[in-house]
C-alpha positions as a printed NumPy array, in Angstrom:
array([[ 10.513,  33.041,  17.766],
       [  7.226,  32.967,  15.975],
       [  5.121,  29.362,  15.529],
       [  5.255,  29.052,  11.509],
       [  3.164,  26.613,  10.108],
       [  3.465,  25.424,   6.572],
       [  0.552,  22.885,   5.147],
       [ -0.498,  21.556,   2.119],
       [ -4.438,  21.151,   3.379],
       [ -4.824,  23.634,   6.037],
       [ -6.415,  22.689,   9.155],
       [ -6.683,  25.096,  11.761],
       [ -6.844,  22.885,  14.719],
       [ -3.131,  22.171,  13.467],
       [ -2.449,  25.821,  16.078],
       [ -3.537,  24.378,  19.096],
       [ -2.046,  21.336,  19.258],
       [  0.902,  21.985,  22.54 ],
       [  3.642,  22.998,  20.446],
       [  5.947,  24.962,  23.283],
       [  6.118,  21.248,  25.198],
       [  8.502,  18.239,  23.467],
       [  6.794,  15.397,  21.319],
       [  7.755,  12.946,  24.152],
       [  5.9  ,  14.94 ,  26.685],
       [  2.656,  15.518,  25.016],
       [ -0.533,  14.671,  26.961],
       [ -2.69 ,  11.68 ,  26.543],
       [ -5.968,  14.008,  25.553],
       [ -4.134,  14.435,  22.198],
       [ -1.919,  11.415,  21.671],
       [ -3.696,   8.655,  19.953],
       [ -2.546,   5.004,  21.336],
       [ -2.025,   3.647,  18.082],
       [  0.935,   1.117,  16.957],
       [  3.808,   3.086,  15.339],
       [  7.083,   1.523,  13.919],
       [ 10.697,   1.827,  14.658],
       [ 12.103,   5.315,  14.077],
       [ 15.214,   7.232,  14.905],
       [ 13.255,  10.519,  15.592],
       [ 10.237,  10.776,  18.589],
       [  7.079,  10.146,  16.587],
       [  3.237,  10.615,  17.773],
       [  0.175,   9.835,  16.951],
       [ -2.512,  12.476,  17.581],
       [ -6.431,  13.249,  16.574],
       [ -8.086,  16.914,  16.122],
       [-11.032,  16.862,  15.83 ],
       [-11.803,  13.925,  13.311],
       [ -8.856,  13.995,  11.484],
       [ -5.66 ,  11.846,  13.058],
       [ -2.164,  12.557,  11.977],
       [  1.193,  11.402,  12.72 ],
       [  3.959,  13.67 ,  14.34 ],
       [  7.615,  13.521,  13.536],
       [ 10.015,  15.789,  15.428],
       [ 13.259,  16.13 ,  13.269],
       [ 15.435,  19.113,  11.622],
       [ 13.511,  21.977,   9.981],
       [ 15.837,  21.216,   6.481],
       [ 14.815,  17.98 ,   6.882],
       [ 11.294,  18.531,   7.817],
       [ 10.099,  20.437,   4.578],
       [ 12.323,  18.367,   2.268],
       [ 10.49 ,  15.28 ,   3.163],
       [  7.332,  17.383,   2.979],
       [  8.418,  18.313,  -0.822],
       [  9.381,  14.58 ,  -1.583],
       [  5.912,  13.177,  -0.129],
       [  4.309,  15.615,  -2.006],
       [  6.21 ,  15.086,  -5.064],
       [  5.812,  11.04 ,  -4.543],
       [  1.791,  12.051,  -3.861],
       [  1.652,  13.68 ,  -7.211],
       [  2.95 ,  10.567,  -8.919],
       [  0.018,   8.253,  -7.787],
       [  3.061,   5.973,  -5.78 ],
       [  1.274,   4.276,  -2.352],
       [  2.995,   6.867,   0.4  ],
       [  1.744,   8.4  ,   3.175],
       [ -0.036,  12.296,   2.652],
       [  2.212,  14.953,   3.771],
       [  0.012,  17.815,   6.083],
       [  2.178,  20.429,   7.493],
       [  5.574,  21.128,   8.7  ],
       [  5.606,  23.302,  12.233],
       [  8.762,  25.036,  12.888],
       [  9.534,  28.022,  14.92 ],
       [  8.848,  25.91 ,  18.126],
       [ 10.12 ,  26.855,  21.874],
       [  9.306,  25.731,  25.099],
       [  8.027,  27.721,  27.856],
       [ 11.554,  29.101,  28.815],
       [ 12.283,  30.383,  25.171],
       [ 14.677,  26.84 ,  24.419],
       [ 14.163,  25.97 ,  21.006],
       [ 12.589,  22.897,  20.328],
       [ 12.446,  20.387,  17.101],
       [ 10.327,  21.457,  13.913],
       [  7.861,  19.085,  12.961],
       [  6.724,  17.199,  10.386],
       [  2.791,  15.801,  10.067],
       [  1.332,  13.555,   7.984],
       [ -2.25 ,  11.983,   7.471],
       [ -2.459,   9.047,   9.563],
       [ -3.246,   6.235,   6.587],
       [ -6.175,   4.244,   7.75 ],
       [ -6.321,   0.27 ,   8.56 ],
       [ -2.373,   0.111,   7.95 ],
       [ -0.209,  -1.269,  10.599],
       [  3.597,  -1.479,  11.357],
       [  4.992,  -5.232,   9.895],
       [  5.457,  -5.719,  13.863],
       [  1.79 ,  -5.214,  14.802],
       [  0.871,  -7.317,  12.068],
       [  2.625, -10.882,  13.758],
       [  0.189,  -8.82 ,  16.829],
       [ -3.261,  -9.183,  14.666],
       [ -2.129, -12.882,  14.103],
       [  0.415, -12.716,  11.059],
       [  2.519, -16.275,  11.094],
       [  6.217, -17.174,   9.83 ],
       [  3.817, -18.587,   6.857],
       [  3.244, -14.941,   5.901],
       [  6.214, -13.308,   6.14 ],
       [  6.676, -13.825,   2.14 ],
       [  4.114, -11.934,   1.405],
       [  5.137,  -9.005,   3.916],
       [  8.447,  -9.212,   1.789],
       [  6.445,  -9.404,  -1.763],
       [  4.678,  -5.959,  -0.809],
       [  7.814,  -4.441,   0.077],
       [  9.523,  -5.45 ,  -3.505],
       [  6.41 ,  -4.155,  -5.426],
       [  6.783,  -0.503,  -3.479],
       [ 10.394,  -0.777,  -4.175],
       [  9.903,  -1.034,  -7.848],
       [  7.107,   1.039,  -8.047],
       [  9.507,   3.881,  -6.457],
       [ 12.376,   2.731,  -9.269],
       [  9.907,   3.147, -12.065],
       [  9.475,   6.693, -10.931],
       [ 13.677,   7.266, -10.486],
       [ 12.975,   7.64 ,  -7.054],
       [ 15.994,   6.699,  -4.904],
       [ 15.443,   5.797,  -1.201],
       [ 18.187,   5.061,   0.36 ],
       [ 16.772,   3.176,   2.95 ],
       [ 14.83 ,   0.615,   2.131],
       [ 13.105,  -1.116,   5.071],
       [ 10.023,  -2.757,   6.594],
       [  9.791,  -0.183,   9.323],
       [  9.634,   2.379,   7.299],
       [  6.782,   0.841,   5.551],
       [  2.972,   1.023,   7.007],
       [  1.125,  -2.324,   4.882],
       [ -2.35 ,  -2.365,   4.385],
       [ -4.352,  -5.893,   3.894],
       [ -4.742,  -6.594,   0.101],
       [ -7.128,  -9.869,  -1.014],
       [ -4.693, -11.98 ,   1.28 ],
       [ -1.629,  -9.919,   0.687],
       [ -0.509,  -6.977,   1.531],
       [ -0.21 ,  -3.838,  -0.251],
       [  3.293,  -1.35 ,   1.084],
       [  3.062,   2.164,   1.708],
       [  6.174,   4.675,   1.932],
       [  6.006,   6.597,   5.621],
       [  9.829,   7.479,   5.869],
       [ 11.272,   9.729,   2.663],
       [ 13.988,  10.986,   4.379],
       [ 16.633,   9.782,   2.208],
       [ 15.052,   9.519,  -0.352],
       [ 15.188,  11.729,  -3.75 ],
       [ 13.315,  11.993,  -6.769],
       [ 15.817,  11.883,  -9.483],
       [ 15.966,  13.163, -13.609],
       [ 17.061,   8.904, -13.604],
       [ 18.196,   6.611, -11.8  ],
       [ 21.038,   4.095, -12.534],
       [ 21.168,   0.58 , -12.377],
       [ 24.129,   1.053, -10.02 ],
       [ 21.645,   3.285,  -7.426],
       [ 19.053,   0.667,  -7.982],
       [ 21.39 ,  -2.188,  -6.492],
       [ 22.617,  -0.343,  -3.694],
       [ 18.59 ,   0.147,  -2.799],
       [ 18.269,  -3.585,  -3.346],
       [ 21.364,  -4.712,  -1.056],
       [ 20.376,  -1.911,   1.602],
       [ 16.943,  -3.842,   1.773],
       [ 18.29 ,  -6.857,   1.397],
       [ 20.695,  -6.104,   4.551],
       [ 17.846,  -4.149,   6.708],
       [ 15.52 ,  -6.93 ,   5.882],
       [ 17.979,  -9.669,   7.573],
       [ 18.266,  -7.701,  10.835],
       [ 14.377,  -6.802,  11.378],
       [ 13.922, -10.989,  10.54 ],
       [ 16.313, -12.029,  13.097],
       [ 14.257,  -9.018,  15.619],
       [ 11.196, -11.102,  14.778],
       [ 12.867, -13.986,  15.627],
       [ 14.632, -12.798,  19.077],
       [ 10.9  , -11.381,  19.84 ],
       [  9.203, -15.293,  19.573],
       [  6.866, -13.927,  16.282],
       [  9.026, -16.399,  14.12 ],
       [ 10.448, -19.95 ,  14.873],
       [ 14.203, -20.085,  16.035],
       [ 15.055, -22.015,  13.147],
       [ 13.302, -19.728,  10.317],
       [ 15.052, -19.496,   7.19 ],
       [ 15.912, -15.793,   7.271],
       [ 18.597, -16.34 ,   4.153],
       [ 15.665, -18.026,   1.805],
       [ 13.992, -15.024,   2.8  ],
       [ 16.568, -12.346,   1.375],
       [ 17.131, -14.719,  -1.583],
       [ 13.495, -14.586,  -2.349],
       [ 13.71 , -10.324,  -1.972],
       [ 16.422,  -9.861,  -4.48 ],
       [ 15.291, -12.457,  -6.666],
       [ 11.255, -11.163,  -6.699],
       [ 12.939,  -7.644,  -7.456],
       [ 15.27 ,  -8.691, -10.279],
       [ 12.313, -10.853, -11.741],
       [  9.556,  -8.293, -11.744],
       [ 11.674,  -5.133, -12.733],
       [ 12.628,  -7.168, -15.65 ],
       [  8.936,  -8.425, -16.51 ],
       [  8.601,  -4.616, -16.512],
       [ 11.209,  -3.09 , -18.249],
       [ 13.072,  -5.62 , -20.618],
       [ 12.751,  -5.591, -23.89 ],
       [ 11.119,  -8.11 , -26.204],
       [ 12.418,  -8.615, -30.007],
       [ 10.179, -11.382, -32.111],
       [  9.889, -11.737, -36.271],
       [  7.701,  -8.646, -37.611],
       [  5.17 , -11.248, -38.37 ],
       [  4.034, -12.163, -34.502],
       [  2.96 ,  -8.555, -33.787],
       [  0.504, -10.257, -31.941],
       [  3.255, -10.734, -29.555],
       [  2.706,  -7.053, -28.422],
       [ -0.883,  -7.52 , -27.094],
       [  0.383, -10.59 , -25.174],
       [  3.205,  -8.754, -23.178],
       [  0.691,  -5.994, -22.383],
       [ -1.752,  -8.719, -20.847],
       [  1.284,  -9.703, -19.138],
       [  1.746,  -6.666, -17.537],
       [ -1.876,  -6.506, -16.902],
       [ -2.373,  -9.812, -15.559],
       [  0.369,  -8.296, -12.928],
       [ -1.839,  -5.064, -12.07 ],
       [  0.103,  -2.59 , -14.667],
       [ -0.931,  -0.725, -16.802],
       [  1.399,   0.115, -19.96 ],
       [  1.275,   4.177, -20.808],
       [  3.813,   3.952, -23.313],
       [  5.52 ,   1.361, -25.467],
       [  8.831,   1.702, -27.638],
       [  8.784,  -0.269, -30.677],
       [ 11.274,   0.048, -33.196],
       [ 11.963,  -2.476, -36.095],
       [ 15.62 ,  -3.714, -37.317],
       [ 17.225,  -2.201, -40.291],
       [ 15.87 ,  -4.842, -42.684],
       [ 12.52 ,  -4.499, -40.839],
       [ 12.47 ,  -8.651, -40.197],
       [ 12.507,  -8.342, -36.261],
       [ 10.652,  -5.753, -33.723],
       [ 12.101,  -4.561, -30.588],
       [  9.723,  -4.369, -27.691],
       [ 10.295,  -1.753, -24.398],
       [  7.647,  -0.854, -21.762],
       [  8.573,   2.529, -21.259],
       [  5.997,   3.816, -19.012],
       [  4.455,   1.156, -16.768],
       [  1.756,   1.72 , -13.727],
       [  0.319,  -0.272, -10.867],
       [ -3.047,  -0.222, -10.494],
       [ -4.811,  -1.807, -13.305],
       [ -7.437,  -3.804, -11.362],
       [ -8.032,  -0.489,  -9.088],
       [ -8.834,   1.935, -12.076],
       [-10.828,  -0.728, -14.086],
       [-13.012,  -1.174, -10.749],
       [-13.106,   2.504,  -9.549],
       [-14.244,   3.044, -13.718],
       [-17.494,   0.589, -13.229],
       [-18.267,   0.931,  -9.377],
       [-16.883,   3.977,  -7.834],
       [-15.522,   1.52 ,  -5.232],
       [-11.572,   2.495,  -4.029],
       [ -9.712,  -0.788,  -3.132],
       [ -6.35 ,  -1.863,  -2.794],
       [ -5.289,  -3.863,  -6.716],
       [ -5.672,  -7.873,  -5.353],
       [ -8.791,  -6.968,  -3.695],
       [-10.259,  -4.967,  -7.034],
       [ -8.774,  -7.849,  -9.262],
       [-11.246, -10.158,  -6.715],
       [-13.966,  -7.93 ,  -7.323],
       [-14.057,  -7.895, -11.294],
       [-13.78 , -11.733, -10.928],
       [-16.954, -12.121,  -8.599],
       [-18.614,  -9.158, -11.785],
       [-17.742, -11.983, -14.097],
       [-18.67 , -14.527, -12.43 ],
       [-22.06 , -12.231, -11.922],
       [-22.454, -11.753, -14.993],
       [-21.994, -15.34 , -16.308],
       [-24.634, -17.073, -13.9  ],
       [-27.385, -14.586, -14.473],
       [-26.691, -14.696, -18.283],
       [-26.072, -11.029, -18.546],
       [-23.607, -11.502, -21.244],
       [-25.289,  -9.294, -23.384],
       [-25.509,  -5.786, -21.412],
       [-22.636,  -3.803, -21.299],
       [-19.554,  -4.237, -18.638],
       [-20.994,  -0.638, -17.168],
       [-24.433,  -1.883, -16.426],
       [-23.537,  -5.277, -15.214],
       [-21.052,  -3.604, -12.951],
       [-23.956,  -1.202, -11.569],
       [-26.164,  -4.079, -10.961],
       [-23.661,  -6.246,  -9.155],
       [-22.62 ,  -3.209,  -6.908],
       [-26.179,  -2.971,  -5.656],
       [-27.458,  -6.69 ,  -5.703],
       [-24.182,  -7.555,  -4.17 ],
       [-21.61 ,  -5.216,  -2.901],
       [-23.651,  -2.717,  -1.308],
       [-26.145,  -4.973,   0.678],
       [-23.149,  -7.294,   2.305],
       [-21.51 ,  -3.798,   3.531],
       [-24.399,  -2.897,   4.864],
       [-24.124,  -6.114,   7.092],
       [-20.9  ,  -5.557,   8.65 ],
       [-21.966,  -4.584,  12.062],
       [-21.625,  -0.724,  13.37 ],
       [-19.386,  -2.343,  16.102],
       [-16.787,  -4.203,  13.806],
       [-16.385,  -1.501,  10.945],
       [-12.403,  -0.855,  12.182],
       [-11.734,  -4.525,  11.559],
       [-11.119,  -4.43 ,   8.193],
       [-11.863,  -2.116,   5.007],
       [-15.03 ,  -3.059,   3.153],
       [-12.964,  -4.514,  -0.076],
       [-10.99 ,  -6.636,   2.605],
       [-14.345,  -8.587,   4.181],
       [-15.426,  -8.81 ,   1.078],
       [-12.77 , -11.005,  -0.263],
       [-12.813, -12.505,   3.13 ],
       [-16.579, -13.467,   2.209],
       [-16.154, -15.224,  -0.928],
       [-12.848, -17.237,   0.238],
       [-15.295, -17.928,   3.672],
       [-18.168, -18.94 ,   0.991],
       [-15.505, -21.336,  -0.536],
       [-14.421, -23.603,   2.556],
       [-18.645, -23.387,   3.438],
       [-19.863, -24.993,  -0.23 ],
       [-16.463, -27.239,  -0.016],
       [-17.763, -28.453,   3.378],
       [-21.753, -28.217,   2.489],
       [-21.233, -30.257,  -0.563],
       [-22.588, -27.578,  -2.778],
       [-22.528, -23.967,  -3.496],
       [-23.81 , -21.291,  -0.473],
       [-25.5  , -18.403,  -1.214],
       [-23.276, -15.551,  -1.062],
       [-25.346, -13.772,   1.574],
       [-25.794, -16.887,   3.774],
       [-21.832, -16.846,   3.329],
       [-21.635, -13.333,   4.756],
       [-24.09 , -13.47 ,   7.477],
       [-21.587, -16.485,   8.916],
       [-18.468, -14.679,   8.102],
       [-20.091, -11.796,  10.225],
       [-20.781, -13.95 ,  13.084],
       [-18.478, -16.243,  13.285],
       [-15.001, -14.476,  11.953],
       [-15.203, -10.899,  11.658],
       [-16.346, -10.257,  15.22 ],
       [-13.525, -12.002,  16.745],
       [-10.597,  -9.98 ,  15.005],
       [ -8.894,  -7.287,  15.94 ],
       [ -9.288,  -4.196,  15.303],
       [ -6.954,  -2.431,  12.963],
       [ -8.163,   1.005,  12.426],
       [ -8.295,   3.358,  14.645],
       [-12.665,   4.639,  14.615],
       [-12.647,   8.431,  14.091],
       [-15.855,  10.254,  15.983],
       [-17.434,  10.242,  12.515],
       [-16.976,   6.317,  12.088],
       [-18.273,   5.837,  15.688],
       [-21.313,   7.727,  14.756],
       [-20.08 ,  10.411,  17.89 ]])
């Protein structure tokens, strides 16, 4: 049987990875040691070249309709991992057939919700672990995309301002749908609610949480953080036709929670006294497009919503009230943003992402003025941050030859 290889970015290096031996078997010249979740199927981690990707040997149906879904869910702008190729065609040395194979970019500086109780995660943060995984679970919703099972480990989480922001890595079940019902959306909802329970109580059984954690508040807070933001999102709003004002102020709503509103339905009563107010098109990523629009810089939404605060608060103490958001922004990225980067040691650049130590910075810059007595330099904040904190974490990206300057 002939190797076929299907990819939506072709890389040739793809051909010589060992295909005729089985995932488990592969050698450690090509298997990366990097954490990896829970999965039913053998998974892998490998590099070519400078390029790492993750390996999933299932079904060839199954294969390129997960390809077709992540590239679907890729096309919608919704946080999920990049699908690369799907390998079928397979056989070992003696002509058995073997698994096809699905691959997928490896998403930088994201780890498994295991690892993370690994890079020092406590029972204290578990909330917000939970508060990512509602946010993807909406965001999927909003796009009538049905999952089927909703979990933590199939979710990679990337550090966000002091959160976390979720990422998809397991569309199996999952379909993209012309709309979804509310009925689907509950069964998503008790399916994470019940998956949620038993990966708690793993935690638990492992020593990463206390013996007495409260697993139940837990769940409660999952269903109710759903319920609560998917109806901040999509319920509508009726007020007298003389408070349109009332419009702007459920858009900076929405804002203020890092959507953006494409398209509104407004329709007035048959008298035309009251206005009814839907959301019918709603976004994350407010913070992250404002930012990319004035810097260029790509960050996760909590860390971008940091970063226009610290342009405001820029622009206030140098009095630059008068230029233009644009220019201010321009000035701040080189005065500020660019040189602190430039600090973080060649050695401890697969700590965390750039956006990350730079909220670090300013909360480290807080606890220094509150303990000086008065405010730190920014700089003098970093250079601590540098020496004292970042150097002693973990890392949690894997360096690629390029990053290690190889």
């Amino acid at each position: 049987m002939a190797l076929r290889i299907v990819a939506s970015r072709p890389d040739p290096a793809i051909v010589t990875l060992p295909w005729s031996t089985p995932l488990e078997e592969w050698p450690d010249d090509v298997v990366v040691p990097l954490a990896r979740g829970l999965s039913r199927h053998v998974v892998r981690i490998v590099r070519l070249g400078d390029r790492i990707y993750a390996v999933k040997e299932t079904q060839e149906p199954i294969a390129f309709r997960e390809y077709r879904t992540l590239r679907d869910l890729q096309r919608l702008g919704v946080p999920a991992v990049v699908p690369q190729a799907v390998v079928t065609g397979r056989e070992d040395e003696q002509g058995n057939e073997l698994p096809s194979a699905l691959l997928t970019e490896h998403l930088r500086f994201s780890l498994p919700y295991r690892s993370l109780f690994e890079h020092g995660l406590t029972a204290d943060d578990l909330p917000r672990i939970i508060d990512a995984l509602v946010v993807l679970l909406v965001r999927l919703h909003l796009t009538d995309f049905y999952w089927g099972d909703v979990s933590l480990s199939n979710v990679l989480f990337r550090r966000d301002a002091g959160g976390f922001a979720a990422y998809l890595v397991d569309a199996e079940t999952g379909e993209l749908r012309a709309s979804i019902s509310d009925r689907m959306r509950a069964y998503d909802l008790e399916v994470a609610a019940e998956n949620v329970y038993a990966e708690i109580l793993d935690l638990e059984a492992s020593g990463a949480l206390p013996a007495d954690f409260p697993v139940e508040g837990v769940v409660a807070q999952l269903r109710d953080r759903y319920e609560a933001l998917w109806d901040e999102l999509t319920a509508e709003t009726r007020f007298p036709v003389g408070e349109m004002w009332q419009i702007e102020r459920r858009i900076e709503r929405l804002n203020d929670l890092g959507f953006d509103v494409e398209e509104l339905d407004i329709v007035t009563d048959y008298d035309g006294d009251t206005v009814m107010l839907r959301p019918r098109v709603v976004e994350l990523g407010h913070h992250q497009r404002t930012l990319r629009g004035l810097t260029g810089i790509q960050a996760e939404d909590e860390q971008a919503r940091r970063m226009l605060n610290d342009i405001a608060a820029y622009t206030a103490s140098r009095d630059l009230g008068g230029l233009s958001r644009e220019v201010v922004a321009q000035r701040w990225l080189k005065e500020i943003y660019e040189p602190i980067v430039a600090m973080i040691p060649e050695t401890a650049r697969g700590k965390l992402e750039p956006a990350e130590i730079f909220h670090e910075i300013l909360v480290h810059r807080w606890y220094l003025s509150e303990r000086a007595g008065h405010s730190v330099k920014l700089l003098d904040a970093a250079r601590d941050y540098m020496d004292s904190v970042l150097l002693s974490r973990p890392d949690e990206a894997l360096a690629t030859p390029a990053d290690a300057g190889v």
